[in-house]
Structures are given as C-alpha cells and as structure tokens.
C-alpha cells in the first residue's frame, strides 16, 4: 500500500470525465485501519434520535467506528454521550441497545456509573487498599469530545476539531428537514428494528443506498411480486408500487461538502406513500416546496455511515464497520409522532416488505455485497468501473433545481430515471480521499 498519492485509490479527474475507485478501497485491511483513525474518529457520527430519550435516565447505545458509545439523558434533562467502556479494565459497560437505567453497572467487576457518566461506585472500595494516587484519579466514563443535535438527530464526535454540526451538514439540512419535519410533533422510530451483519465492506452499503441502477436487476423478484399483488394476488396491504411508471420520470442527485449526497426522483404514485394524507397539513405548516419534495423519492447519505431513504417508505439505517469485510446494519422505520394507526400499519407493511432482513429486497442486497467482497479480492482487477454513469450530465456546482431550492451543492445531475447516475457516489469518495490523505499527511481533518 502506498498512500503518498491518494489518486492511486480514488482517481478523480472531473475535467477529463474520470472518476474511478480502486478495489483496495473496499478490501485492504490497512485502509480499514486508516478509515477508523482518520474518518470515524475525526468526524461527526450519527448516534440516535432525541425522541428515543424523552425521560431522565433514558439511554441508547451506538458506535463511532470501533468505539462503543452510550448516550443518556441525565436527571437535569441534559443529553450526554460517553465512551461506553469501563474505566476499570475496559469492558463495555452498557450492553443494551436502549432503555432506562438510573445506574449502569459494569458486568465484569461491578463498577457503577450514573446517567451523567459519573462513577458512583467502585465495588468493595474500602477493603481495596487503593492508594491516594488512585483516589485522586477521575473514574467517570469518558465524555465524547462533542455532542450536538439537528432536528431531533443526535450526533457525536470523538474529536473536538470538527466544524459546528450545522456547518458539517451544510445544505444537506434541507433534505434532512424533509425527513425530520414530516410530523408536527417530530419523528420517532416505530418500536423494533432490523439488525443483521453482512460479509462485505461498509462502503458497499454506502454505494448501494445511492444506487437505483441495481433495482431492476437485483430486485426483480420484489418487483414481480408487487405486480402480482397489484393484480389482487397474495398480501395486498402494502400499497404496491408500479416500478415501470418510474422509468418515464425525471430525477437527479446532489453532492455536498463533507461527503453528503442525495438522490431524488419525481414520484409517479405519491398516493401510495403513507405521508400522502398529511400533505395538506405539511403544506400549511411548512411550505409548498416542502410538500412537493416530501412526495419525491429521496435517498440520502450522511457521511460516513448513516442513510435515510424515503423512496419505498421512510427508513433510517446505520452501517457499522466491524472489519474490512464485515458490517453490522441497523434499519429503523421512521414515522411522525402521533401518526394514525392505519397509516402506521401501511408504513410498516412497506418497510417489512423491502427492508427487513427477511423481506423481499434486503437479502438480495446483502448477498450481492458478499459476492462483491469476494470478487474484490480478485487479481488482476485494479480500478472499478462503477462510478461513471452520468458523468457527462454532471454539472460542477448547482443546477436549476438547486437554484430553485436555494441550496449550493458541489455537483449536480438531472435527467431521466434510467440514467441511474453514479455521480451521487462522488461526494462521499472525495471526502473519503480527502480525510485519509489529510490523516496520512499528519494534517487536521478540518483545517
Ligand atoms: S471492567 Fe468494569 S468493573 Fe472491571
Ligand atoms: Fe437494493
């Protein structure tokens, strides 16, 4: 591996119409280490929803790269985030995903911490013959360097040297607003989630979440079952989409600074979205523009490892890199707080159809990720050819759609659905290359 020249990994020459990613980016364990150090440990990471933590002592756990994190609401109402690792000998303190606990007791030797991360008990401390030097040490959980919220989304950073969260998200905020402002009382997860692990690199999910090109080949059985259901066969509750109708529609993508990207498409069947009955309320509360854009299909990537998709149903997922060839996924069904039960049922049927690990589409994806990962080890492959569709239609900066929205992307594409542009991947890989290069050169992540 030679990182003196990052273009050996991400060959980015917009003026020449070239954007290529080397297979090592997905397969090299040394690069995986650098990603941990120079990406996950030096940028903002999504941790959870504020609506998961309404009461004192509510908590959720998450990961920033390989670091376990505990987010908790303290008794004064503040939100804290800590490294979920015991100061004694390094065991993960809180094993649960979410809950309410006044104290978090380490399963190993029983040291206890409260919801503000404070060490409240060192078991058998009096008989322990500890030295004054030990007593003088701080035993609390280590706080994250930064915690911040945007529209109910909680983010944290292990590094203090990050831009303000609003600046990090930039104009991607408009697309987050379209997700997080769908209900007048905010958004929440429908209880339950899908968790599964796939045998592939985390960036296979990053790509796939912005990749409509695979839909009509990978998910043929899903599309076929939907068409049979539209004919009245089998389970008809999920409001089956007619995928052929998307082919005549227009869509596009925007890339933003700091690696964020969004794919959008005019939705031919807006009445099949659970948000549809709420549109008059949304129009009145927000704007015509919000209502119009909430009905478009949108897939968003918040760099590095969170996506919100609103193309089938509203879904938030995180992908946690466990090893270079192993990734843990978590998918949640997002819904407006206080939504009517029949709308929620409609939403859930669409979610489980597509996104559950036992659904009709997600297994197709996880299998192709594993197949890519074994293919990515193959010689003599070098650069992949999967980041090139749509380059000839790409505009650096904003296009007319961006101008109408008042946003300033770094790259824009607009065209027919079947262009299936791959320019949407460029912003994340540009940022990937920038952060790795800055780290290897000994520079700051955000100079
Ligand atoms: S590792 Fe937690 S109490 Fe020993
Ligand atoms: Fe897929």
mmCIF file of C-alpha atoms and ligand atoms in Angstrom, residues 208 214 218-219 354 361 365, ligand 2:
data_model
loop_
_atom_site.group_PDB
_atom_site.id
_atom_site.type_symbol
_atom_site.label_atom_id
_atom_site.label_comp_id
_atom_site.label_asym_id
_atom_site.label_seq_id
_atom_site.Cartn_x
_atom_site.Cartn_y
_atom_site.Cartn_z
ATOM 1 C CA UNK A 208 -25.979 0.806 -2.607
ATOM 2 C CA UNK A 214 -29.310 -2.223 -9.386
ATOM 3 C CA UNK A 218 -31.150 -7.285 -8.176
ATOM 4 C CA UNK A 219 -34.726 -6.843 -7.004
ATOM 5 C CA UNK A 354 -38.435 -4.280 1.495
ATOM 6 C CA UNK A 361 -35.305 -6.958 -1.156
ATOM 7 C CA UNK A 365 -28.591 -6.728 -1.427
HETATM 8 FE FE1 LIG B 2 -31.134 -2.878 -3.140
#
